mmCIF file of N, CA and C in Angstrom:
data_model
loop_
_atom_site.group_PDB
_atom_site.id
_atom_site.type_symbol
_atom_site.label_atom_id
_atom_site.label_comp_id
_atom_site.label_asym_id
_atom_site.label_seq_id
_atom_site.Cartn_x
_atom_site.Cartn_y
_atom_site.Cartn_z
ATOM 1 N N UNK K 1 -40.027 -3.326 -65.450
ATOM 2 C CA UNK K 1 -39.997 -2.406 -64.330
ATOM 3 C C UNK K 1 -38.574 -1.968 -64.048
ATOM 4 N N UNK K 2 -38.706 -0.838 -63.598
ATOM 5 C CA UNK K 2 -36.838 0.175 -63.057
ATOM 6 C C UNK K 2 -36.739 -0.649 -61.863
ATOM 7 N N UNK K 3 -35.326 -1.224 -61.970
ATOM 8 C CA UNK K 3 -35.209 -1.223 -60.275
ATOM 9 C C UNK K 3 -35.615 -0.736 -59.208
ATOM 10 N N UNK K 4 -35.572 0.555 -59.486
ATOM 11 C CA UNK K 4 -35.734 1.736 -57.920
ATOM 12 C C UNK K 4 -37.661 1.106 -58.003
ATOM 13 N N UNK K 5 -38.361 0.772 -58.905
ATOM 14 C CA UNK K 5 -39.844 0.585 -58.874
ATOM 15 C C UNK K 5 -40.280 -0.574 -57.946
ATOM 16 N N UNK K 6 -39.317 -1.527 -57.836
ATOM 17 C CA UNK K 6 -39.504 -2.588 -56.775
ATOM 18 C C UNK K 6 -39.078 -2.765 -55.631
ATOM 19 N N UNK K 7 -39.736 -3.344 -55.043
ATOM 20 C CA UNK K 7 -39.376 -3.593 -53.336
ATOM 21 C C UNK K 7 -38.754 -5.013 -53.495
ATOM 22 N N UNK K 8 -38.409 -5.411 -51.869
ATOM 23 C CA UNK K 8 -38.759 -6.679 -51.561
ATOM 24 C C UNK K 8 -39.577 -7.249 -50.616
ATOM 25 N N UNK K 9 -39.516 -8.256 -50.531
ATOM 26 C CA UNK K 9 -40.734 -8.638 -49.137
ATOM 27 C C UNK K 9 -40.638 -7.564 -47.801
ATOM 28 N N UNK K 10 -39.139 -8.059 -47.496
ATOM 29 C CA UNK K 10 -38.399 -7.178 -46.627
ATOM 30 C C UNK K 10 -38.722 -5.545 -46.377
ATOM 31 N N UNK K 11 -38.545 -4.468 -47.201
ATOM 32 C CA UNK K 11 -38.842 -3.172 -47.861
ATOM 33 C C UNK K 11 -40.373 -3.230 -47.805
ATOM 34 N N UNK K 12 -41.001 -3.923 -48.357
ATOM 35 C CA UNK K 12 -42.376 -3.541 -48.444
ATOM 36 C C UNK K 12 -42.939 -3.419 -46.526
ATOM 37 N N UNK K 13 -42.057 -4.863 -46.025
ATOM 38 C CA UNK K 13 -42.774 -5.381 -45.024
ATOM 39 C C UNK K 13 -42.129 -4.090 -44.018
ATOM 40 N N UNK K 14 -41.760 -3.362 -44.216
ATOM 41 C CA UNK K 14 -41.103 -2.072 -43.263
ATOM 42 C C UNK K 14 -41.731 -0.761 -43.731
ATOM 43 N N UNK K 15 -42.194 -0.610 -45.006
ATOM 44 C CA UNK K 15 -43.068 0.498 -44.803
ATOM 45 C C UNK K 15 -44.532 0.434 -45.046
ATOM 46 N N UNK K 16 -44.783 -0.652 -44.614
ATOM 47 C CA UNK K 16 -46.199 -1.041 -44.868
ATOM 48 C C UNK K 16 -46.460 -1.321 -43.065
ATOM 49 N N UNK K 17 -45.416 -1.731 -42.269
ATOM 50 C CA UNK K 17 -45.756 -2.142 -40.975
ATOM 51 C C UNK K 17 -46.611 -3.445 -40.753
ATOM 52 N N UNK K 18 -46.160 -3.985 -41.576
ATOM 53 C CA UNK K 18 -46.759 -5.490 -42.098
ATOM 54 C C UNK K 18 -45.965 -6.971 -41.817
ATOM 55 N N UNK K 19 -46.173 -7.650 -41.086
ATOM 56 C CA UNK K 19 -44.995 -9.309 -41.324
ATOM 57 C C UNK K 19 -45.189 -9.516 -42.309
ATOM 58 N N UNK K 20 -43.863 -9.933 -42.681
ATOM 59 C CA UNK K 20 -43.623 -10.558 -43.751
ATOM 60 C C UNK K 20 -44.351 -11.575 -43.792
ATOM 61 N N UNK K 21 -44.948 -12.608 -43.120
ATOM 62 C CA UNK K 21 -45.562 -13.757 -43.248
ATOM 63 C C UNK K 21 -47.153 -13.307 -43.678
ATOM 64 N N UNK K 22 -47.635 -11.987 -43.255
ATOM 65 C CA UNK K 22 -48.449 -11.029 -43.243
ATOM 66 C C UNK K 22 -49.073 -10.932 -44.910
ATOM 67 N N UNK K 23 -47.590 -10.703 -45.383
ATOM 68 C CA UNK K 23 -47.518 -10.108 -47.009
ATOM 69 C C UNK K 23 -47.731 -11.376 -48.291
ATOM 70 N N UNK K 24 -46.961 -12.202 -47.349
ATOM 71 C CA UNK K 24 -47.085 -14.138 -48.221
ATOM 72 C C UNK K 24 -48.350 -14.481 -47.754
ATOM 73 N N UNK K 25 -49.499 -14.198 -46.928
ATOM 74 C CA UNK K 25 -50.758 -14.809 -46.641
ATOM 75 C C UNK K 25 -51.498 -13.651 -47.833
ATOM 76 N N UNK K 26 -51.531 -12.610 -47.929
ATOM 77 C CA UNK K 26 -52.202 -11.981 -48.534
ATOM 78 C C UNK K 26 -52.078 -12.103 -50.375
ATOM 79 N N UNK K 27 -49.955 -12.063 -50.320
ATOM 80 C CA UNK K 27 -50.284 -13.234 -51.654
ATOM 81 C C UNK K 27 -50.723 -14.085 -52.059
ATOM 82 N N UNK K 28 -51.208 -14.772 -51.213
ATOM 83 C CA UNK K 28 -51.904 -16.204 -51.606
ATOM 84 C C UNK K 28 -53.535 -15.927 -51.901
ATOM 85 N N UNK K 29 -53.829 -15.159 -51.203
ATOM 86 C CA UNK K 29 -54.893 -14.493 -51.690
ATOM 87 C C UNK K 29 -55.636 -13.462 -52.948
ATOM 88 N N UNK K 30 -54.335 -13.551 -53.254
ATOM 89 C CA UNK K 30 -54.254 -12.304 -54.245
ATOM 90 C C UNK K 30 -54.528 -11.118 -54.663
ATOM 91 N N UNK K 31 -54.062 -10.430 -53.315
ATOM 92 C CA UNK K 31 -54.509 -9.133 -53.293
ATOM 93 C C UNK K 31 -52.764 -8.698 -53.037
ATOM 94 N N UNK K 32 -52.064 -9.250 -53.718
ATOM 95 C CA UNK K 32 -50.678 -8.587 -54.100
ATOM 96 C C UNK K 32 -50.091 -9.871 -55.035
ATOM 97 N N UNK K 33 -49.313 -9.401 -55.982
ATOM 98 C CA UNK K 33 -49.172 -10.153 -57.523
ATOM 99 C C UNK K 33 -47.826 -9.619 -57.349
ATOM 100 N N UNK K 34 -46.325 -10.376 -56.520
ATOM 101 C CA UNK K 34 -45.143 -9.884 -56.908
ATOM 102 C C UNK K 34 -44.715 -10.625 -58.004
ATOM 103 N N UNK K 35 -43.688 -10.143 -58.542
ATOM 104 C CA UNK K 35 -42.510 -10.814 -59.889
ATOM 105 C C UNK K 35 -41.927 -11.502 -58.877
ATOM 106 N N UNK K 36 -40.858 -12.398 -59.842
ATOM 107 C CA UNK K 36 -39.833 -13.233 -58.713
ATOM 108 C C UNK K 36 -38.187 -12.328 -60.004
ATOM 109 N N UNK K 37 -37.487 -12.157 -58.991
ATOM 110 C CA UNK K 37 -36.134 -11.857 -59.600
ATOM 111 C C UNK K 37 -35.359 -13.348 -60.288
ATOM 112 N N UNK K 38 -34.433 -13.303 -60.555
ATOM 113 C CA UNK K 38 -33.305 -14.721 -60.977
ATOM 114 C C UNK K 38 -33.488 -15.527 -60.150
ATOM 115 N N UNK K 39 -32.882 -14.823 -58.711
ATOM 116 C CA UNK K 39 -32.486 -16.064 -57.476
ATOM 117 C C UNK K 39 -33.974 -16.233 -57.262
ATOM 118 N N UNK K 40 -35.172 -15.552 -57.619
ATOM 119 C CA UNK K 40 -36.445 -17.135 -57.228
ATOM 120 C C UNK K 40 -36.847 -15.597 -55.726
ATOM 121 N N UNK K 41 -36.433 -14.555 -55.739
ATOM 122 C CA UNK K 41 -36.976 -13.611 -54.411
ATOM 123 C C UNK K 41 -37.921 -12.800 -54.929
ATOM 124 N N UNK K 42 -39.315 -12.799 -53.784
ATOM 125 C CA UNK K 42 -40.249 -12.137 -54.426
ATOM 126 C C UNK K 42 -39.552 -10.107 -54.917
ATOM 127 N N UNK K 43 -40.490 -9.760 -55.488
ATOM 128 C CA UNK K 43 -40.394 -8.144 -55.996
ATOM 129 C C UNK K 43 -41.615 -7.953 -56.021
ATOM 130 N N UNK K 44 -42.051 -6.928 -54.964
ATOM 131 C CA UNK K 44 -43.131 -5.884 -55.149
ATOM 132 C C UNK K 44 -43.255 -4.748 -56.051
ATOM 133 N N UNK K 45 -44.159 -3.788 -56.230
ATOM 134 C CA UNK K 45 -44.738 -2.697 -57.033
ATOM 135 C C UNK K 45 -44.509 -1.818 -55.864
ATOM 136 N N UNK K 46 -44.178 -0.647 -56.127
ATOM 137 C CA UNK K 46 -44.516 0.386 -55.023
ATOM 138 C C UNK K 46 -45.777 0.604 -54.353
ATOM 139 N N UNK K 47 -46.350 0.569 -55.688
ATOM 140 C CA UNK K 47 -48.092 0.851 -55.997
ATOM 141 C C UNK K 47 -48.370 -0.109 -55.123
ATOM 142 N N UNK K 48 -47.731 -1.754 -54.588
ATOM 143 C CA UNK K 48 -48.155 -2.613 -53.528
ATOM 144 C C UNK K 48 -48.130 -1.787 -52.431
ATOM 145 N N UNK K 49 -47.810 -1.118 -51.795
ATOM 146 C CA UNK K 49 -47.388 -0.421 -50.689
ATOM 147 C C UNK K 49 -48.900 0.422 -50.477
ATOM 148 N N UNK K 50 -49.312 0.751 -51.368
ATOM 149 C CA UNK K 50 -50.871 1.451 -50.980
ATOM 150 C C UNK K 50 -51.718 0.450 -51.046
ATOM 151 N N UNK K 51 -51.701 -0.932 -52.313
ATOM 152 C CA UNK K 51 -52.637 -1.865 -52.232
ATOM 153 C C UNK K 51 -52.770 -2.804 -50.616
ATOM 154 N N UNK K 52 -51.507 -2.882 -49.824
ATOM 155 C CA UNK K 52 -51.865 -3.159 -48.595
ATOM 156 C C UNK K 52 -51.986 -2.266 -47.597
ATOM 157 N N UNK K 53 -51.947 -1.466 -47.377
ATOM 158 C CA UNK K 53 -52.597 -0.151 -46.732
ATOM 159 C C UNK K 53 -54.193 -0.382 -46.962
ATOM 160 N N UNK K 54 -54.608 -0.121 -48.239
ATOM 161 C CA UNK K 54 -55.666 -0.459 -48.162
ATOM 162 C C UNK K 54 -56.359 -1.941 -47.428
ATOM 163 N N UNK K 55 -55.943 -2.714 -47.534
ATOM 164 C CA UNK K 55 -56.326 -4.118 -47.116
ATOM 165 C C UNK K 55 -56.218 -3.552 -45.575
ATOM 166 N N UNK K 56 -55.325 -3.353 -44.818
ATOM 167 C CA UNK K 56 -55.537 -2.869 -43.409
ATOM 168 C C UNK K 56 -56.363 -1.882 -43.243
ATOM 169 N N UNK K 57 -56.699 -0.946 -44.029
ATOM 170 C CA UNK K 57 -57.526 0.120 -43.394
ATOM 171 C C UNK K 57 -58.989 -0.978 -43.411
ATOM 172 N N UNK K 58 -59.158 -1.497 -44.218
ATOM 173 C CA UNK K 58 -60.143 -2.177 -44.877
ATOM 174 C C UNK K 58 -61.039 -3.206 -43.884
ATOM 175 N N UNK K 59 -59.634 -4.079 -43.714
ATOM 176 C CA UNK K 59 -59.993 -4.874 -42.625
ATOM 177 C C UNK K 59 -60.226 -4.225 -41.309
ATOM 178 N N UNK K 60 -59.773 -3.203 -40.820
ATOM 179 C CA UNK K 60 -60.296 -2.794 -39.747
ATOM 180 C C UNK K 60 -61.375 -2.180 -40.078
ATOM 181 N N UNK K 61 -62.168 -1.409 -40.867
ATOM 182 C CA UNK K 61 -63.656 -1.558 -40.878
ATOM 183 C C UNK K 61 -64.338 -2.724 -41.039
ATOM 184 N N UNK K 62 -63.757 -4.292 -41.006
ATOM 185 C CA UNK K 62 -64.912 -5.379 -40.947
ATOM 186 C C UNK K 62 -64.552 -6.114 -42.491
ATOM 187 N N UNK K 63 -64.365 -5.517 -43.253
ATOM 188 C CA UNK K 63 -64.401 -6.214 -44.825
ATOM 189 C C UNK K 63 -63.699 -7.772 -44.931
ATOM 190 N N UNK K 64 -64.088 -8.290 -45.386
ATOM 191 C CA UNK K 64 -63.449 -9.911 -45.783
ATOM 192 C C UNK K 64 -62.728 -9.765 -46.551
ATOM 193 N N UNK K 65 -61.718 -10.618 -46.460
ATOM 194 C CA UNK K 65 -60.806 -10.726 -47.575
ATOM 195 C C UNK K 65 -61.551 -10.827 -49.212
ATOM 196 N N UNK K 66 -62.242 -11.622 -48.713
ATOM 197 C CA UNK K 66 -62.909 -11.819 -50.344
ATOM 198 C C UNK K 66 -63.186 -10.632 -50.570
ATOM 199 N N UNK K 67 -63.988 -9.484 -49.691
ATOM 200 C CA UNK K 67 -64.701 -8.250 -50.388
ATOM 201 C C UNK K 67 -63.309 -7.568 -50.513
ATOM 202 N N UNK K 68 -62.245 -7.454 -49.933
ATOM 203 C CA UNK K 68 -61.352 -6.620 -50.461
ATOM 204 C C UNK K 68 -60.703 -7.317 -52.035
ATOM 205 N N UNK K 69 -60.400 -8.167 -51.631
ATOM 206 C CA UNK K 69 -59.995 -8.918 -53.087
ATOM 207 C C UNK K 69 -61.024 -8.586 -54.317
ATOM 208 N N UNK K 70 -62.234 -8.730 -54.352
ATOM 209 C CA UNK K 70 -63.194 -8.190 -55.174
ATOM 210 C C UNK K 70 -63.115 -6.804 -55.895
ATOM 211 N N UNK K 71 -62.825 -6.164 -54.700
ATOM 212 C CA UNK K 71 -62.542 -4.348 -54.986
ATOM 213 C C UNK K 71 -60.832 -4.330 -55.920
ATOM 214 N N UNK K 72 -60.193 -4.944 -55.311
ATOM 215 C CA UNK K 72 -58.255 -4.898 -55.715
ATOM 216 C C UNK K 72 -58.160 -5.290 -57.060
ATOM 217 N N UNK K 73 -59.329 -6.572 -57.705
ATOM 218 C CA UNK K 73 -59.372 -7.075 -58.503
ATOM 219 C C UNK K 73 -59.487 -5.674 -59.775
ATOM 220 N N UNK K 74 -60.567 -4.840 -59.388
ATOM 221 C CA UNK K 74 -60.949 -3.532 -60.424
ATOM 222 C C UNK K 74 -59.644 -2.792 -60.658
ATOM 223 N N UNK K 75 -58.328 -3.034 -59.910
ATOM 224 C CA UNK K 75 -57.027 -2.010 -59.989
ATOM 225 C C UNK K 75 -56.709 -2.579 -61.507
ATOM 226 N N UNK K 76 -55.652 -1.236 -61.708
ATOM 227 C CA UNK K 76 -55.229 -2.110 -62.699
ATOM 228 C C UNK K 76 -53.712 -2.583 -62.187
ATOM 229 N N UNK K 77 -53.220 -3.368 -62.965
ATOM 230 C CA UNK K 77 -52.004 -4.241 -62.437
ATOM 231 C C UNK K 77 -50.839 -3.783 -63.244
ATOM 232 N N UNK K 78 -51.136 -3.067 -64.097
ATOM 233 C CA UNK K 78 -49.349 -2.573 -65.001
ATOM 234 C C UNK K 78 -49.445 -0.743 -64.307
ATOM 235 N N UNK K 79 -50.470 -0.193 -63.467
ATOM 236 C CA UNK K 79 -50.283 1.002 -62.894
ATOM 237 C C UNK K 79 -50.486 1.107 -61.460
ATOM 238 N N UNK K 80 -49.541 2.986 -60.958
ATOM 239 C CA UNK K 80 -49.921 2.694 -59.916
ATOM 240 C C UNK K 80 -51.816 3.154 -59.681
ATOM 241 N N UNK K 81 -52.829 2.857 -59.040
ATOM 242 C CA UNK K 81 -53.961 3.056 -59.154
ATOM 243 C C UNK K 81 -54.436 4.870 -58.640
ATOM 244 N N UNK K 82 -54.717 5.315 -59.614
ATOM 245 C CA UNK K 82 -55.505 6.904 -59.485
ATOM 246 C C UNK K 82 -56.110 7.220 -58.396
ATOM 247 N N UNK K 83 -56.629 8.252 -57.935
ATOM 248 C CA UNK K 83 -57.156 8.825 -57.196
ATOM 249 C C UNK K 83 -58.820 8.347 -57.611
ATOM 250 N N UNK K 84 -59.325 8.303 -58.835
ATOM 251 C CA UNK K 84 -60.360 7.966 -59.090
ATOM 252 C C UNK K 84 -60.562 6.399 -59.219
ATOM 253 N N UNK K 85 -59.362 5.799 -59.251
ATOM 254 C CA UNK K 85 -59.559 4.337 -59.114
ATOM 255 C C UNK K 85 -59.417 3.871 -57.409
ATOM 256 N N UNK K 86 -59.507 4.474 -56.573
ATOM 257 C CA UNK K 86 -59.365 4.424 -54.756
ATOM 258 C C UNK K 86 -61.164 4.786 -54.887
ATOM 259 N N UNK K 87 -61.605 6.005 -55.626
ATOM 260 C CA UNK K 87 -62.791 6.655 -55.660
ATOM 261 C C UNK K 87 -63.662 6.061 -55.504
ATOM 262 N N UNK K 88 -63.562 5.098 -56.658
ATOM 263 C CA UNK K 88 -64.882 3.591 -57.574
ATOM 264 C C UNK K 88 -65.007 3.049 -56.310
ATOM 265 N N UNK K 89 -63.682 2.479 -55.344
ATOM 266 C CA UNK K 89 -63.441 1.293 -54.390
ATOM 267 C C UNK K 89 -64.129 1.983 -53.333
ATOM 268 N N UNK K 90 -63.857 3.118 -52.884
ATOM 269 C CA UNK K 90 -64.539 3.596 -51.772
ATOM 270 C C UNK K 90 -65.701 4.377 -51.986
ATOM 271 N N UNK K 91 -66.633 4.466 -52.624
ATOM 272 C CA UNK K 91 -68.150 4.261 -52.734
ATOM 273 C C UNK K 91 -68.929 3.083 -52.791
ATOM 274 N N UNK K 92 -68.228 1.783 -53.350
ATOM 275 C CA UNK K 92 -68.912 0.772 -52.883
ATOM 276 C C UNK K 92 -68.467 0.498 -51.258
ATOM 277 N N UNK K 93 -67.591 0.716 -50.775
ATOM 278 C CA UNK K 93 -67.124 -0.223 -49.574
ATOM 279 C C UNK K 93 -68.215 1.094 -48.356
ATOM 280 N N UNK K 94 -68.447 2.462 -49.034
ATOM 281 C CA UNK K 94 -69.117 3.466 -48.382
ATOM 282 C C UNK K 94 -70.281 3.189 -48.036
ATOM 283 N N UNK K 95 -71.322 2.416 -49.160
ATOM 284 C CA UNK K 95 -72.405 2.007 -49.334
ATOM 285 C C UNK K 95 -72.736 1.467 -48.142
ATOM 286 N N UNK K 96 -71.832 0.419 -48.421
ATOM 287 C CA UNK K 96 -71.548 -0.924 -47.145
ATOM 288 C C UNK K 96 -71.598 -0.418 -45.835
ATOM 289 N N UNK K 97 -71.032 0.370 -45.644
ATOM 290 C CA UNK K 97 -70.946 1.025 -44.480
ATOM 291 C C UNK K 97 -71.582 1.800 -43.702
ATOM 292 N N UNK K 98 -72.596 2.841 -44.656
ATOM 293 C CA UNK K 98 -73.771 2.943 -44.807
ATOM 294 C C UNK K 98 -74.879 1.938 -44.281
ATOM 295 N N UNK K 99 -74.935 0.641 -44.460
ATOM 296 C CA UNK K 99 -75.974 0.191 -44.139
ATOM 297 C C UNK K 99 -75.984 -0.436 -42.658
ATOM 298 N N UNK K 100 -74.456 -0.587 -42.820
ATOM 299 C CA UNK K 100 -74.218 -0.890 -41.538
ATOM 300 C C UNK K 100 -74.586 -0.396 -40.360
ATOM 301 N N UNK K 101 -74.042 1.216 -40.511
ATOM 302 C CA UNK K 101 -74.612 2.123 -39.708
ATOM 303 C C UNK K 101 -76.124 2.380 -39.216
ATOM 304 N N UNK K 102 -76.523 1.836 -40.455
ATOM 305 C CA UNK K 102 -77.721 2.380 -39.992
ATOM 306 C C UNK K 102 -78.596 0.692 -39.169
ATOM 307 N N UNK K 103 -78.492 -0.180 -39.736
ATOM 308 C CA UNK K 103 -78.501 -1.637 -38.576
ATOM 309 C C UNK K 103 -78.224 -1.258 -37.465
ATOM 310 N N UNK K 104 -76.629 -0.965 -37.188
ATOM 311 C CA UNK K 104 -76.366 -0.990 -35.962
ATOM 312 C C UNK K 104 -77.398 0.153 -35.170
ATOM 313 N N UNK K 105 -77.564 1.544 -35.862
ATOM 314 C CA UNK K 105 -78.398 2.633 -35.014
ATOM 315 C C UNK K 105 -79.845 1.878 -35.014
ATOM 316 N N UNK K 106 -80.162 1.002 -35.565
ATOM 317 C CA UNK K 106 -81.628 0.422 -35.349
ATOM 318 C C UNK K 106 -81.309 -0.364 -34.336
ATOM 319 N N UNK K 107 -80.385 -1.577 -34.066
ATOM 320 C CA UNK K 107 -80.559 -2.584 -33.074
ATOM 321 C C UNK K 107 -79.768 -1.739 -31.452
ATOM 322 N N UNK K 108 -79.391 -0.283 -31.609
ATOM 323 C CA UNK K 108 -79.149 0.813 -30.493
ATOM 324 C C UNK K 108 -80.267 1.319 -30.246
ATOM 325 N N UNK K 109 -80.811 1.421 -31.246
ATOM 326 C CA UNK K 109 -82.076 2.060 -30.581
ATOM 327 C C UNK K 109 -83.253 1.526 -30.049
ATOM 328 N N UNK K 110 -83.138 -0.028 -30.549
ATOM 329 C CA UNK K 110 -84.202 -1.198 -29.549
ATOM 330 C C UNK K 110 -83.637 -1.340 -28.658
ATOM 331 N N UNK K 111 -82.573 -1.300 -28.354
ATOM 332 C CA UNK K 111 -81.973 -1.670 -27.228
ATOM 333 C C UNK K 111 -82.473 -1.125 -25.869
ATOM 334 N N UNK K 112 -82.107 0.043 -26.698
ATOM 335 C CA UNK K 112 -82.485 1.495 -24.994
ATOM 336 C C UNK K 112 -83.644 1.148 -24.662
ATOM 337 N N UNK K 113 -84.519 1.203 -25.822
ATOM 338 C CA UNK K 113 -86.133 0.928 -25.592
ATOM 339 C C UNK K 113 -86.364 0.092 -24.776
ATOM 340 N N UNK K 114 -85.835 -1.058 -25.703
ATOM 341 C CA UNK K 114 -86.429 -2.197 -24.403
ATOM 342 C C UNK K 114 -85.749 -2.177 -22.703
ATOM 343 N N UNK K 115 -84.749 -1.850 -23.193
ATOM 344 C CA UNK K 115 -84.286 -1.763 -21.459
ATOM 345 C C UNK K 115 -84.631 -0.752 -20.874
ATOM 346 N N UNK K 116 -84.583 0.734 -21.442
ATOM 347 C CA UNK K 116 -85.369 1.853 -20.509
ATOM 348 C C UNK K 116 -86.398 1.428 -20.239
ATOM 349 N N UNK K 117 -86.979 0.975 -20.746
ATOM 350 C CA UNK K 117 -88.720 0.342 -20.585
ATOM 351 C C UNK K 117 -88.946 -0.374 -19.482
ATOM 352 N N UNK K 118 -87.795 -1.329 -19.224
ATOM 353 C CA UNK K 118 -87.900 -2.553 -18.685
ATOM 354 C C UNK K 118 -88.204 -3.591 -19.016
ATOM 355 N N UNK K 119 -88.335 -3.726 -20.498
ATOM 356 C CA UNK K 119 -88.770 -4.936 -21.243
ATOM 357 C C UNK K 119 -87.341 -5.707 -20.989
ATOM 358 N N UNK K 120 -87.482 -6.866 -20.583
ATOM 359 C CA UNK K 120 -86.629 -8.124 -20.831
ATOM 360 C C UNK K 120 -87.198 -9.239 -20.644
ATOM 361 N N UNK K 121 -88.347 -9.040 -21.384
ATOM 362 C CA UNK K 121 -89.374 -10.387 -21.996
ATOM 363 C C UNK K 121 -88.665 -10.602 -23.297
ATOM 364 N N UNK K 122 -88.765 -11.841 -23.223
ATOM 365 C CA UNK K 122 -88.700 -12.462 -24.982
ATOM 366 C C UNK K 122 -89.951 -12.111 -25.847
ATOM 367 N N UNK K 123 -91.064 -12.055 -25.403
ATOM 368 C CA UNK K 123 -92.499 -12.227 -25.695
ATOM 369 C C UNK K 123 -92.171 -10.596 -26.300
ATOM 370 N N UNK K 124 -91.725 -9.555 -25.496
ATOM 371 C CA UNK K 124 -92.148 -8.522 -25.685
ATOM 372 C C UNK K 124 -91.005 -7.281 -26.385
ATOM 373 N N UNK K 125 -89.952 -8.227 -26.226
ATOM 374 C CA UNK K 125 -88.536 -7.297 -27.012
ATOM 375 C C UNK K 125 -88.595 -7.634 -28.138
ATOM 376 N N UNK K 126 -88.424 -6.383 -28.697
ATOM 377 C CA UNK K 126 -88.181 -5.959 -30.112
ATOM 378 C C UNK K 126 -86.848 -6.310 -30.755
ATOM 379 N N UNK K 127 -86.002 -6.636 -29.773
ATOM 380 C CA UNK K 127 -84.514 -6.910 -30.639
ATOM 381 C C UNK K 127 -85.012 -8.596 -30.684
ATOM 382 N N UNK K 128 -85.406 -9.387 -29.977
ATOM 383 C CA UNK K 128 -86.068 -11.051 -30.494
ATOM 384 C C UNK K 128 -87.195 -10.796 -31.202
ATOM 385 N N UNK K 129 -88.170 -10.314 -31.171
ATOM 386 C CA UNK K 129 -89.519 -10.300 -31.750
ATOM 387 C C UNK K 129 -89.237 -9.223 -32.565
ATOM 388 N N UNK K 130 -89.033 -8.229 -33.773
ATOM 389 C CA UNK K 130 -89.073 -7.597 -34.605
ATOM 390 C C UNK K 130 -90.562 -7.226 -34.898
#
């Protein structure tokens, strides 16, 4: 790798808006793979700089680490990742989201029911009794 191609913890952790302690938990996880220089200091990818972006956008829709790690795993690791490799990741995580939506608009829409109704029987609500 060119010099100018790497960060450091530091650098990453300033344009990512990330702690540094932030960036070492997520390494450990491995959803970022730095080099170490001579003196033993991590070095990021630029391309890291979108792989945790993603992990925050990610996690704020709900995703687990594991499911993001799952998806990060499909990158490839000697590039930075394509427009069609974000593509692959966000139609499965879309899916997901998808179903979600539509759960949540089902257990919104028992909701009203039973309470416009006045149901707040156990016997007779649909969000306990299905």
């Amino acid at each position: 790798m060119h010099p100018s191609d790497v960060l450091s913890i530091g650098q990453l952790a300033s344009r990512t808006g990330l702690a540094v302690s932030a960036i070492r938990y997520y390494e450990t996880q491995g959803l970022v793979r730095p080099t170490r220089n001579d003196g033993g200091q991590r070095r990021f990818r630029r391309s890291d700089i979108r792989r945790l972006s993603f992990v925050r956008i990610a996690q704020q829709f709900g995703f687990t680490i594991e499911q993001i790690a799952e998806q990060l795993q499909l990158l490839p690791e000697s590039r930075t990742p394509t427009k069609g490799d974000w593509s692959k990741i966000s139609l499965v995580f879309r899916a997901e989201l998808d179903a979600r939506i539509e759960t949540l608009t089902k257990l919104r829409d028992n909701l009203d029911g039973c309470i416009g109704g006045g149901c707040l029987s156990l016997k007779k609500c649909r969000l306990y009794n299905p």
